[in-house]
Amino acid sequence: MNDDVRKNNDASKNLMKYQATTNKAAVLENLDAVRAMIRRHKFNDYIFSIIGLIALMIGLLTLLTLFIELIRDGSGRFNLQFFSDFPSRRAEHAGLLSAWVGSALIMAITFLVAVPMGVAAGLYLEEYAPKNWFSDLIEINVSNLAGVPSIIYGLLALGLFVYGLGLGQSILTAGLTLGLLILPIVIVATRESIRAIPVAIREAAYAVGATKWQVVADHIVKYSYGGILTGVIIGMARALGETAPVITIGALTFIAFLPSSPISTEPPYLNFEWLSSGFTVLPIQMFNWLSRPDHAFHVNAAATGAIIIMVTLLMNGTAIWLRYRIRKNIKW
Amino acid sequence: MVTATTPLKAEARNLNFIYNGGNRAVKNLSMPLYENKITALIGPSGCGKSTFLRCFNRMHDLYPGNKYEGQIVMHPDNTNILDPAVDPIEVRMRISMVFQKPNPFPKSIYENVAYGLRVRDIKNKRLIDEKVEEALKGAAIWNEVKDRLQDLAFNLSGGQQQRLCIARALATDPEIMLFDEPTSALDPIATANIEELMSELSNKLTILVVTHNMQQAARVSDYTAYMYLGELIEYGDTDSIFTHPTRKETEDYITGKFG
């Protein structure tokens, strides 16, 4: 075989030499064409990165400008008194007390409603529900619920909670309504973080003889709660800023009293009267001040807006931090 | 060698397995599993060997629409573990499994091994401590982890993780242990460790192992079954399968002409 090759080489030596030179020219020419083509293709990269950057900046800068302006306009009111004063007819004495207490109490109920229900529903859909047309239908509807306009939830709550169940225009009603509103967000977050658990881990748990509930309680919930918590916080941040459904169920716009305290000094130490109290929330207080002709109130509105944005950012930041902390020990 | 005195641990009788959607992945398969022996399942990808293995701990029950026909009878109690009346959890309490890729729980080394005991309602801390140590020793990983039992299992190397998974499967004193290509994700040294471990374990329990690696089957197993397209083509003691296969297909596969 070696002999064959050598013979072949000898015979074509001249030809090879010739080909080598022409090939070189051809290769160089070809290389130029290739380089021109790559330059052309890369130009598209360049164009797109500029378009993308502009798109990003429009969104980001608008929001940032808005936020800075709110802080600048409201800067006169960032003091403790603003948080400890009730609303007043005089702008410089008007504060957020009833609004932030209302928001906080309502958020607590929203949390207590949305988390157990959302997590249970998500777990059931992922782990227990038989897979058939009915569960498919439910699945589609849960995703759709997340897109229903919030005022529709307000109307539903007005009919069901306020009049149907006779809960009145109360903190309880508002908490339940916002709980329902963010329920789909919690369900979807729960299902997504459950789905992120690899099949191999699930099978490993079943293979040692665990029942479905043992797998859910010892593994599924423990490995997915980081993602679930993130979804809950993001849902809560949305609920905090919701205005339309809260107006629909009859939030007050001017309120100069606090609900009775949930904790009392006498047995049984807990008091549930606050649940049926009237209320207002931060975005409604903001809207109320904004709608007044007196310019001094607009300062209050700006300060409130900045506070809502800051709390929302803080909640989302916490969600990201928690997810990072919890995921650190779990890598699939 | 197959002798009349080797007791049977389990036996597949005319086993068929049909996946949801109608694919018959195991066809009319009958095969013995001898007590305290290692039986290897070999065959090309997709021949149904893993599917067959996963029938033994009813893993297919986790997914809807799968169907078993025929029997897998376990001795000495003569239970057909595929009988719908038999709870798959009961089967998994008796037959444990080691998977293809190491799949420790994202928990501590200790908790990984203890989990099977916790599932069995064992609460006595001293007993669990003892069992965990025994299992880790049995899986030849005790010396490497005894000083860091509370560390996360993910911090172990791949080979150590797989031995941890063996310890997890061992802690519950199973009668049969299933290995589904246990070394396919490991390097040669870790593979040799696992193979040695399997030989040691077979003194105490019955092993069924799926392997892609014919040398591995030849090295570790006492009996070998060659499967193709869901059928058992040939079964026998490992020496005769590898030296004098009776079927042409087996010979072709073993000699590398096919597969």
Coordinates of C-alpha atoms in Angstrom, one line a residue:
Chain A
M1 CA 0.0 0.0 0.0
N2 CA 2.8 2.4 0.9
D3 CA 4.4 1.5 -2.5
D4 CA 1.2 2.5 -4.2
V5 CA 1.0 5.8 -2.5
R6 CA 4.6 6.6 -3.3
K7 CA 4.1 5.7 -6.9
N8 CA 1.0 7.8 -7.1
N9 CA 2.9 10.7 -5.5
D10 CA 5.8 10.5 -7.9
A11 CA 3.4 10.5 -10.8
S12 CA 1.5 13.5 -9.8
K13 CA 4.3 15.6 -8.3
N14 CA 4.1 18.2 -11.1
L15 CA 0.3 18.3 -11.0
M16 CA 0.4 18.8 -7.2
K17 CA 2.7 21.7 -7.4
Y18 CA 0.5 23.4 -9.9
Q19 CA -2.6 22.7 -7.8
A20 CA -1.0 24.1 -4.7
T21 CA -0.4 27.5 -6.2
T22 CA -3.8 27.8 -7.9
N23 CA -5.4 26.5 -4.7
K24 CA -3.7 29.1 -2.7
A25 CA -5.1 31.9 -4.8
A26 CA -8.5 30.3 -4.7
V27 CA -8.4 29.8 -1.0
L28 CA -7.4 33.5 -0.5
E29 CA -10.2 34.6 -2.7
N30 CA -12.7 32.4 -1.0
L31 CA -11.4 33.5 2.4
D32 CA -12.1 37.1 1.4
A33 CA -15.6 36.2 0.4
V34 CA -16.1 34.4 3.7
R35 CA -14.8 37.3 5.7
A36 CA -17.1 39.7 3.9
M37 CA -20.1 37.5 4.6
I38 CA -19.2 37.3 8.3
R39 CA -18.9 41.1 8.4
R40 CA -22.3 41.3 6.7
H41 CA -23.9 38.9 9.2
K42 CA -22.3 40.6 12.2
F43 CA -23.7 43.9 11.1
N44 CA -27.1 42.4 11.9
D45 CA -25.9 41.7 15.4
Y46 CA -24.8 45.2 15.7
I47 CA -28.2 46.6 14.5
F48 CA -30.2 44.4 16.7
S49 CA -28.1 45.2 19.8
I50 CA -28.8 48.9 19.3
I51 CA -32.5 48.3 18.8
G52 CA -32.6 46.1 21.9
L53 CA -30.7 48.7 24.0
I54 CA -33.1 51.5 22.9
A55 CA -36.1 49.3 23.8
L56 CA -34.7 48.5 27.2
M57 CA -33.8 52.1 27.9
I58 CA -37.3 53.4 27.0
G59 CA -38.8 51.1 29.5
L60 CA -36.2 51.5 32.2
L61 CA -35.5 55.3 31.9
T62 CA -39.3 56.1 31.8
L63 CA -39.8 54.2 35.1
L64 CA -36.6 55.7 36.6
T65 CA -37.6 59.2 35.7
L66 CA -41.1 58.7 37.1
F67 CA -39.6 57.3 40.3
I68 CA -37.1 60.1 40.7
E69 CA -39.8 62.7 40.0
L70 CA -42.1 61.2 42.6
I71 CA -39.3 61.3 45.2
R72 CA -38.4 64.9 44.3
D73 CA -42.0 66.0 44.4
G74 CA -42.8 64.2 47.6
S75 CA -39.5 64.9 49.3
G76 CA -41.1 67.3 51.7
R77 CA -43.1 64.6 53.3
F78 CA -40.6 61.8 53.9
N79 CA -40.7 62.0 57.7
L80 CA -42.1 59.9 60.5
Q81 CA -45.1 62.2 60.9
F82 CA -46.3 61.3 57.5
F83 CA -46.7 57.7 58.7
S84 CA -48.2 58.5 62.0
D85 CA -50.8 61.1 60.9
F86 CA -54.3 60.4 59.8
P87 CA -55.6 62.1 56.7
S88 CA -56.5 65.7 57.2
R89 CA -58.1 68.6 55.4
R90 CA -54.8 70.4 55.7
A91 CA -52.3 68.9 53.4
E92 CA -49.3 69.5 55.6
H93 CA -50.9 67.6 58.5
A94 CA -52.3 64.8 56.4
G95 CA -50.6 61.4 56.8
L96 CA -50.7 57.8 55.7
L97 CA -51.5 56.1 59.0
S98 CA -54.9 54.7 58.2
A99 CA -53.7 53.7 54.7
W100 CA -50.6 51.8 55.6
V101 CA -52.3 50.1 58.5
G102 CA -55.1 49.1 56.2
S103 CA -52.7 47.9 53.6
A104 CA -50.7 45.9 56.1
L105 CA -53.8 44.2 57.6
I106 CA -55.2 43.4 54.2
M107 CA -51.9 42.0 53.0
A108 CA -51.8 39.7 56.1
I109 CA -55.3 38.3 55.2
T110 CA -54.3 38.0 51.5
F111 CA -51.3 36.0 52.5
L112 CA -53.2 33.7 54.8
V113 CA -55.8 33.1 52.0
A114 CA -53.6 32.8 49.0
V115 CA -50.7 30.7 50.3
P116 CA -52.5 27.7 51.7
M117 CA -55.1 27.6 49.0
G118 CA -52.7 28.3 46.1
V119 CA -50.1 25.8 47.3
A120 CA -52.6 23.1 48.0
A121 CA -54.3 23.6 44.6
G122 CA -50.9 23.6 42.9
L123 CA -49.8 20.4 44.7
Y124 CA -53.0 18.7 43.9
L125 CA -52.9 19.6 40.2
E126 CA -49.3 18.5 39.9
E127 CA -49.2 15.4 42.1
Y128 CA -52.7 14.1 42.6
A129 CA -55.1 15.1 39.9
P130 CA -55.6 12.4 37.2
K131 CA -54.5 13.6 33.8
N132 CA -57.6 13.8 31.7
W133 CA -59.7 16.4 29.7
F134 CA -61.1 17.8 32.9
S135 CA -57.7 18.5 34.5
D136 CA -56.6 20.0 31.2
L137 CA -59.6 22.3 31.3
I138 CA -58.8 23.4 34.8
E139 CA -55.2 24.0 33.9
I140 CA -56.2 26.3 31.0
N141 CA -58.6 28.2 33.2
V142 CA -56.1 28.7 36.0
S143 CA -53.7 30.3 33.5
N144 CA -56.5 32.4 32.2
L145 CA -57.6 33.6 35.6
A146 CA -54.2 35.3 36.0
G147 CA -55.2 37.5 33.0
V148 CA -58.7 38.5 34.2
P149 CA -58.9 42.2 34.8
S150 CA -58.8 43.0 38.5
I151 CA -62.0 45.0 38.5
I152 CA -63.8 41.8 37.6
Y153 CA -62.6 40.3 40.8
G154 CA -63.9 43.4 42.5
L155 CA -67.3 42.9 41.1
L156 CA -67.3 39.2 42.0
A157 CA -66.3 40.1 45.6
L158 CA -69.0 42.8 45.8
G159 CA -71.6 40.3 44.9
L160 CA -70.2 37.3 46.8
F161 CA -68.4 38.7 49.9
V162 CA -70.1 42.0 50.5
Y163 CA -73.7 41.1 49.8
G164 CA -73.8 37.3 49.5
L165 CA -71.9 36.4 52.6
G166 CA -72.7 39.7 54.3
L167 CA -69.1 40.4 55.2
G168 CA -69.6 44.1 54.4
Q169 CA -67.1 46.6 53.1
S170 CA -64.5 45.3 55.4
I171 CA -60.9 44.5 55.8
L172 CA -61.8 40.8 55.6
T173 CA -63.6 41.3 52.3
A174 CA -60.6 43.2 50.8
G175 CA -58.2 40.6 52.0
L176 CA -60.3 37.7 50.6
T177 CA -60.7 39.6 47.3
L178 CA -57.0 40.3 46.8
G179 CA -56.3 36.7 48.0
L180 CA -58.4 35.4 45.1
L181 CA -56.8 37.8 42.8
I182 CA -53.3 36.5 43.4
L183 CA -54.4 32.9 43.8
P184 CA -53.6 32.0 40.1
I185 CA -50.1 33.6 40.5
V186 CA -49.4 31.4 43.5
I187 CA -50.8 28.3 41.8
V188 CA -48.7 28.8 38.7
A189 CA -45.6 29.5 40.8
T190 CA -46.2 26.4 42.8
R191 CA -46.7 24.2 39.8
E192 CA -43.6 25.6 38.1
S193 CA -41.3 25.0 41.0
I194 CA -42.7 21.5 41.5
R195 CA -42.1 20.8 37.9
A196 CA -38.4 21.9 38.3
I197 CA -37.8 18.9 40.6
P198 CA -36.2 16.2 38.5
V199 CA -38.1 12.9 37.9
A200 CA -35.1 11.0 39.2
I201 CA -35.4 12.6 42.7
R202 CA -39.1 11.8 42.8
E203 CA -38.5 8.2 41.7
A204 CA -35.7 7.8 44.3
A205 CA -38.2 8.8 47.0
Y206 CA -40.8 6.4 45.7
A207 CA -38.3 3.6 45.3
V208 CA -37.5 3.5 49.0
G209 CA -41.2 2.9 49.7
A210 CA -42.6 6.3 50.3
T211 CA -46.3 7.0 49.8
K212 CA -47.5 9.9 47.7
W213 CA -48.0 12.1 50.8
Q214 CA -44.6 11.3 52.1
V215 CA -43.0 12.2 48.8
V216 CA -45.0 15.5 48.8
A217 CA -44.3 16.4 52.4
D218 CA -40.7 15.3 52.7
H219 CA -39.5 16.2 49.2
I220 CA -41.7 18.1 46.8
V221 CA -42.7 20.9 49.3
K222 CA -39.2 21.2 50.7
Y223 CA -37.5 21.5 47.4
S224 CA -40.0 23.8 45.8
Y225 CA -40.7 26.3 48.6
G226 CA -38.1 28.7 47.4
G227 CA -39.9 29.1 44.1
I228 CA -43.3 29.1 45.8
L229 CA -42.2 31.9 48.1
T230 CA -41.0 33.9 45.2
G231 CA -44.3 33.6 43.5
V232 CA -46.1 34.5 46.7
I233 CA -44.1 37.7 47.3
I234 CA -44.5 38.8 43.7
G235 CA -48.2 38.2 44.0
M236 CA -48.3 40.2 47.2
A237 CA -46.4 43.0 45.6
R238 CA -49.1 43.1 42.9
A239 CA -51.9 43.0 45.5
L240 CA -50.4 45.9 47.4
G241 CA -50.7 48.2 44.4
E242 CA -54.2 47.0 43.3
T243 CA -56.8 49.8 43.3
A244 CA -59.7 48.9 41.1
P245 CA -61.1 45.9 43.0
V246 CA -60.6 47.6 46.4
I247 CA -62.6 50.6 45.2
T248 CA -65.3 48.3 43.8
I249 CA -65.9 46.6 47.1
G250 CA -66.1 50.0 48.8
A251 CA -62.9 51.2 50.3
L252 CA -63.3 54.5 52.0
T253 CA -61.3 57.4 50.7
F254 CA -61.1 59.5 53.8
I255 CA -60.7 57.6 57.1
A256 CA -59.5 59.1 60.4
F257 CA -59.6 56.1 62.6
L258 CA -57.8 52.8 63.0
P259 CA -59.4 49.4 63.1
S260 CA -59.3 48.0 66.6
S261 CA -56.1 46.3 67.5
P262 CA -55.8 42.6 66.7
I263 CA -53.9 42.1 69.9
S264 CA -55.3 43.0 73.3
T265 CA -53.9 43.0 76.8
E266 CA -56.7 41.0 78.2
P267 CA -57.5 37.3 77.5
P268 CA -58.0 35.9 75.0
Y269 CA -55.4 38.4 73.8
L270 CA -56.6 38.2 70.2
N271 CA -59.3 40.4 68.8
F272 CA -61.1 39.9 65.5
E273 CA -63.2 43.0 65.4
W274 CA -60.7 44.6 63.0
L275 CA -61.8 42.2 60.4
S276 CA -65.1 43.9 59.9
S277 CA -63.7 47.4 60.1
G278 CA -63.9 49.9 57.2
F279 CA -60.5 50.6 55.6
T280 CA -58.5 52.4 53.0
V281 CA -55.2 51.4 51.4
L282 CA -52.1 53.2 50.1
P283 CA -53.1 53.4 46.4
I284 CA -56.5 54.7 47.2
Q285 CA -55.1 57.3 49.6
M286 CA -52.8 58.4 46.8
F287 CA -55.7 58.6 44.3
N288 CA -57.7 60.6 46.8
W289 CA -55.0 63.2 47.3
L290 CA -54.2 63.3 43.6
S291 CA -57.8 64.1 42.8
R292 CA -57.9 67.2 45.0
P293 CA -57.5 70.7 43.4
D294 CA -55.2 71.9 46.2
H295 CA -51.6 71.5 44.9
A296 CA -50.3 70.8 48.4
F297 CA -52.0 67.5 48.4
H298 CA -50.2 66.4 45.3
V299 CA -47.0 66.4 47.3
N300 CA -48.5 63.8 49.6
A301 CA -49.7 61.8 46.6
A302 CA -46.2 61.8 45.1
A303 CA -44.6 60.7 48.4
T304 CA -47.2 57.9 48.7
G305 CA -46.4 56.8 45.1
A306 CA -42.7 56.7 45.9
I307 CA -43.4 54.7 49.0
I308 CA -45.5 52.1 47.1
I309 CA -42.8 51.7 44.5
M310 CA -40.1 51.3 47.1
V311 CA -42.1 48.7 49.1
T312 CA -42.8 46.8 45.8
L313 CA -39.1 46.9 44.8
L314 CA -38.2 45.8 48.3
M315 CA -40.6 42.9 48.1
N316 CA -39.3 41.8 44.7
G317 CA -35.7 42.2 45.9
T318 CA -36.5 40.0 48.9
A319 CA -38.0 37.4 46.5
I320 CA -34.9 37.3 44.4
W321 CA -32.6 37.1 47.5
L322 CA -34.7 34.3 49.0
R323 CA -34.7 32.4 45.8
Y324 CA -30.9 32.7 45.6
R325 CA -30.4 31.7 49.2
I326 CA -32.7 28.7 49.0
R327 CA -31.6 27.5 45.6
K328 CA -28.0 27.6 46.7
N329 CA -28.3 24.2 48.5
I330 CA -30.3 22.6 45.7
K331 CA -28.7 22.1 42.4
W332 CA -30.0 19.5 40.1
Chain B
M1 CA -23.4 -22.7 37.9
V2 CA -27.1 -23.5 37.7
T3 CA -27.6 -26.3 40.1
A4 CA -30.8 -27.8 41.5
T5 CA -29.8 -26.6 44.9
T6 CA -29.6 -22.9 44.1
P7 CA -32.8 -21.5 45.6
L8 CA -35.0 -19.2 43.5
K9 CA -35.6 -15.7 44.8
A10 CA -38.0 -14.5 42.1
E11 CA -39.3 -15.6 38.8
A12 CA -40.8 -13.8 35.8
R13 CA -43.6 -15.8 34.3
N14 CA -44.8 -14.9 30.8
L15 CA -44.3 -11.2 31.6
N16 CA -45.6 -8.6 29.2
F17 CA -45.3 -4.9 29.8
I18 CA -47.3 -2.4 27.7
Y19 CA -46.6 1.3 27.9
N20 CA -49.4 3.8 27.9
G21 CA -49.9 4.2 24.1
G22 CA -49.6 0.5 23.4
N23 CA -45.9 -0.1 22.9
R24 CA -45.2 -3.6 24.2
A25 CA -41.7 -3.2 25.6
V26 CA -41.4 -6.6 27.3
K27 CA -42.8 -9.7 25.5
N28 CA -43.7 -13.0 27.0
L29 CA -40.6 -13.0 29.2
S30 CA -39.9 -15.9 31.6
M31 CA -36.7 -15.9 33.7
P32 CA -35.5 -17.0 37.1
L33 CA -33.7 -14.9 39.6
Y34 CA -31.5 -17.0 41.9
E35 CA -31.0 -16.1 45.6
N36 CA -27.8 -14.3 46.5
K37 CA -26.7 -14.2 42.9
I38 CA -26.1 -11.4 40.5
T39 CA -28.1 -11.6 37.3
A40 CA -27.2 -9.2 34.5
L41 CA -29.5 -8.0 31.8
I42 CA -27.7 -7.1 28.6
G43 CA -28.9 -6.0 25.1
P44 CA -28.8 -3.0 22.8
S45 CA -30.5 0.3 23.7
G46 CA -34.3 0.1 23.6
C47 CA -34.4 -3.7 24.0
G48 CA -36.6 -3.4 27.1
K49 CA -34.1 -4.3 29.8
S50 CA -34.6 -1.2 31.9
T51 CA -38.4 -1.5 31.4
F52 CA -38.2 -5.1 32.6
L53 CA -36.1 -4.1 35.6
R54 CA -38.5 -1.4 36.6
C55 CA -41.3 -3.9 36.7
F56 CA -39.7 -5.5 39.8
N57 CA -40.4 -2.4 42.0
R58 CA -43.6 -1.4 40.1
M59 CA -42.0 1.9 39.1
H60 CA -44.3 1.9 36.1
D61 CA -47.2 2.4 38.4
L62 CA -46.2 6.0 38.9
Y63 CA -47.3 6.8 35.4
P64 CA -50.8 6.3 34.2
G65 CA -51.9 3.9 31.5
N66 CA -49.1 1.4 31.8
K67 CA -50.1 -2.3 31.9
Y68 CA -48.5 -5.5 33.2
E69 CA -49.5 -8.9 32.0
G70 CA -48.2 -12.2 33.5
Q71 CA -46.4 -12.5 36.8
I72 CA -43.3 -11.8 38.8
V73 CA -43.4 -14.3 41.6
M74 CA -41.3 -13.7 44.7
H75 CA -40.1 -16.5 46.9
P76 CA -40.4 -17.9 49.5
D77 CA -43.9 -16.3 50.0
N78 CA -45.0 -16.9 46.4
T79 CA -46.4 -13.4 46.0
N80 CA -47.1 -12.2 42.5
I81 CA -45.8 -8.7 43.0
L82 CA -47.6 -7.5 39.8
D83 CA -50.9 -8.5 41.2
P84 CA -53.0 -5.3 41.4
A85 CA -54.1 -6.3 44.9
V86 CA -50.5 -6.1 46.0
D87 CA -49.6 -2.6 47.0
P88 CA -46.6 -1.3 45.0
I89 CA -45.3 0.4 48.2
E90 CA -45.1 -3.1 49.8
V91 CA -43.1 -4.3 46.8
R92 CA -40.8 -1.3 47.1
M93 CA -40.3 -2.0 50.8
R94 CA -38.8 -5.4 49.8
I95 CA -37.0 -4.5 46.6
S96 CA -34.9 -1.5 46.4
M97 CA -33.3 0.3 43.5
V98 CA -30.2 2.1 42.4
F99 CA -30.6 4.4 39.4
Q100 CA -28.6 5.1 36.3
K101 CA -27.5 8.6 37.5
P102 CA -26.7 9.2 41.1
N103 CA -29.8 10.8 42.5
P104 CA -29.3 11.7 46.1
F105 CA -31.9 13.9 47.8
P106 CA -30.8 17.5 48.4
K107 CA -30.4 16.7 52.1
S108 CA -27.5 15.7 54.3
I109 CA -25.6 12.4 53.7
Y110 CA -27.1 11.1 57.0
E111 CA -30.7 12.0 56.0
N112 CA -30.3 10.4 52.6
V113 CA -29.5 7.0 54.1
A114 CA -32.0 7.5 57.0
Y115 CA -34.9 8.4 54.7
G116 CA -35.9 4.8 54.0
L117 CA -36.0 4.1 57.7
R118 CA -38.1 7.2 58.4
V119 CA -40.5 6.1 55.8
R120 CA -40.8 2.8 57.7
D121 CA -41.8 4.8 60.9
I122 CA -38.5 4.0 62.6
K123 CA -38.1 6.8 65.2
N124 CA -35.5 5.5 67.6
K125 CA -32.5 7.8 67.0
R126 CA -29.9 5.2 68.1
L127 CA -31.3 2.5 65.9
I128 CA -31.3 4.9 62.9
D129 CA -27.7 5.9 63.7
E130 CA -26.7 2.3 63.8
K131 CA -28.5 1.4 60.6
V132 CA -27.0 4.4 58.7
E133 CA -23.5 3.5 59.8
E134 CA -24.1 -0.1 58.8
A135 CA -25.4 0.8 55.4
L136 CA -22.6 3.3 54.7
K137 CA -20.1 0.6 55.7
G138 CA -21.9 -1.8 53.5
A139 CA -21.7 0.6 50.6
A140 CA -18.0 1.1 51.3
I141 CA -18.3 4.8 51.8
W142 CA -18.2 5.1 55.6
N143 CA -14.6 6.0 55.9
E144 CA -15.0 8.9 53.4
V145 CA -18.0 10.4 55.0
K146 CA -18.0 9.5 58.7
D147 CA -16.7 12.9 59.7
R148 CA -19.2 14.9 57.6
L149 CA -22.5 13.1 57.9
Q150 CA -24.3 16.4 58.1
D151 CA -22.8 17.7 54.8
L152 CA -25.0 18.0 51.8
A153 CA -24.9 14.9 49.6
F154 CA -24.4 17.1 46.5
N155 CA -20.9 17.9 47.7
L156 CA -19.8 14.3 47.2
S157 CA -18.2 13.2 43.9
G158 CA -20.2 11.3 41.4
G159 CA -18.9 7.9 42.4
Q160 CA -19.4 8.7 46.1
Q161 CA -22.9 9.9 45.4
Q162 CA -23.7 6.6 43.7
R163 CA -22.3 4.6 46.7
L164 CA -24.4 6.8 48.9
C165 CA -27.5 5.9 46.8
I166 CA -26.5 2.2 47.3
A167 CA -26.3 2.8 51.0
R168 CA -29.8 4.4 50.9
A169 CA -31.1 1.3 49.1
L170 CA -29.3 -1.0 51.5
A171 CA -30.3 0.6 54.8
T172 CA -33.8 -0.9 54.6
D173 CA -32.5 -4.5 54.3
P174 CA -34.0 -5.3 50.9
E175 CA -34.4 -8.8 49.6
I176 CA -33.6 -7.8 46.1
M177 CA -31.6 -4.9 44.8
L178 CA -32.1 -3.5 41.3
F179 CA -29.3 -1.7 39.6
D180 CA -30.2 0.3 36.4
E181 CA -26.9 0.9 34.6
P182 CA -25.4 2.0 37.9
T183 CA -22.0 2.9 36.5
S184 CA -22.9 4.6 33.2
A185 CA -22.3 8.0 34.6
L186 CA -19.1 7.1 36.4
D187 CA -15.4 7.0 35.6
P188 CA -13.5 3.7 35.4
I189 CA -12.2 3.8 39.0
A190 CA -15.6 4.6 40.5
T191 CA -17.0 1.9 38.3
A192 CA -14.5 -0.7 39.6
N193 CA -15.5 0.3 43.2
I194 CA -19.2 -0.2 42.5
E195 CA -18.6 -3.5 40.8
E196 CA -16.6 -4.8 43.7
L197 CA -19.3 -3.6 46.0
M198 CA -22.0 -5.5 44.1
S199 CA -20.1 -8.7 44.4
E200 CA -19.8 -8.2 48.1
L201 CA -23.5 -7.3 48.5
S202 CA -24.5 -10.5 46.6
N203 CA -23.5 -12.5 49.7
K204 CA -26.5 -11.1 51.5
L205 CA -29.0 -10.3 48.8
T206 CA -30.2 -11.0 45.3
I207 CA -29.1 -8.5 42.6
L208 CA -30.5 -7.8 39.2
V209 CA -28.4 -5.4 37.1
V210 CA -29.0 -3.8 33.8
T211 CA -25.8 -2.9 32.0
H212 CA -24.7 -1.6 28.7
N213 CA -21.3 -2.8 29.3
M214 CA -20.7 -6.4 28.4
Q215 CA -17.4 -6.6 30.2
Q216 CA -19.2 -5.5 33.3
A217 CA -21.7 -8.2 32.9
A218 CA -19.0 -10.8 32.4
R219 CA -17.0 -9.5 35.4
V220 CA -19.8 -9.2 38.0
S221 CA -22.7 -11.5 37.2
D222 CA -23.4 -15.1 37.9
Y223 CA -26.2 -15.3 35.3
T224 CA -26.7 -13.3 32.2
A225 CA -29.8 -12.6 30.1
Y226 CA -29.6 -11.2 26.6
M227 CA -32.7 -9.3 25.5
Y228 CA -33.6 -7.9 22.1
L229 CA -36.7 -6.0 21.1
G230 CA -38.5 -6.9 24.3
E231 CA -37.8 -10.6 24.1
L232 CA -35.5 -12.7 26.1
I233 CA -33.2 -14.3 23.5
E234 CA -30.9 -16.3 25.8
Y235 CA -30.5 -16.8 29.5
G236 CA -27.8 -18.9 31.2
D237 CA -24.9 -18.7 33.6
T238 CA -22.5 -16.0 32.6
D239 CA -19.6 -18.2 31.7
S240 CA -21.5 -20.2 29.2
I241 CA -23.3 -17.2 27.7
F242 CA -20.0 -15.5 27.1
T243 CA -18.0 -18.5 26.0
H244 CA -20.6 -20.7 24.2
P245 CA -23.7 -18.8 23.4
T246 CA -26.3 -21.1 21.9
R247 CA -28.1 -18.5 19.9
K248 CA -26.5 -16.7 16.9
E249 CA -28.0 -13.3 17.9
T250 CA -26.4 -13.5 21.4
E251 CA -23.0 -14.4 19.8
D252 CA -23.3 -11.5 17.4
Y253 CA -24.1 -9.0 20.2
I254 CA -21.4 -10.3 22.5
T255 CA -18.7 -10.3 19.9
G256 CA -19.6 -6.8 18.8
K257 CA -20.9 -7.6 15.4
F258 CA -24.2 -6.0 16.3
G259 CA -25.3 -3.5 18.8

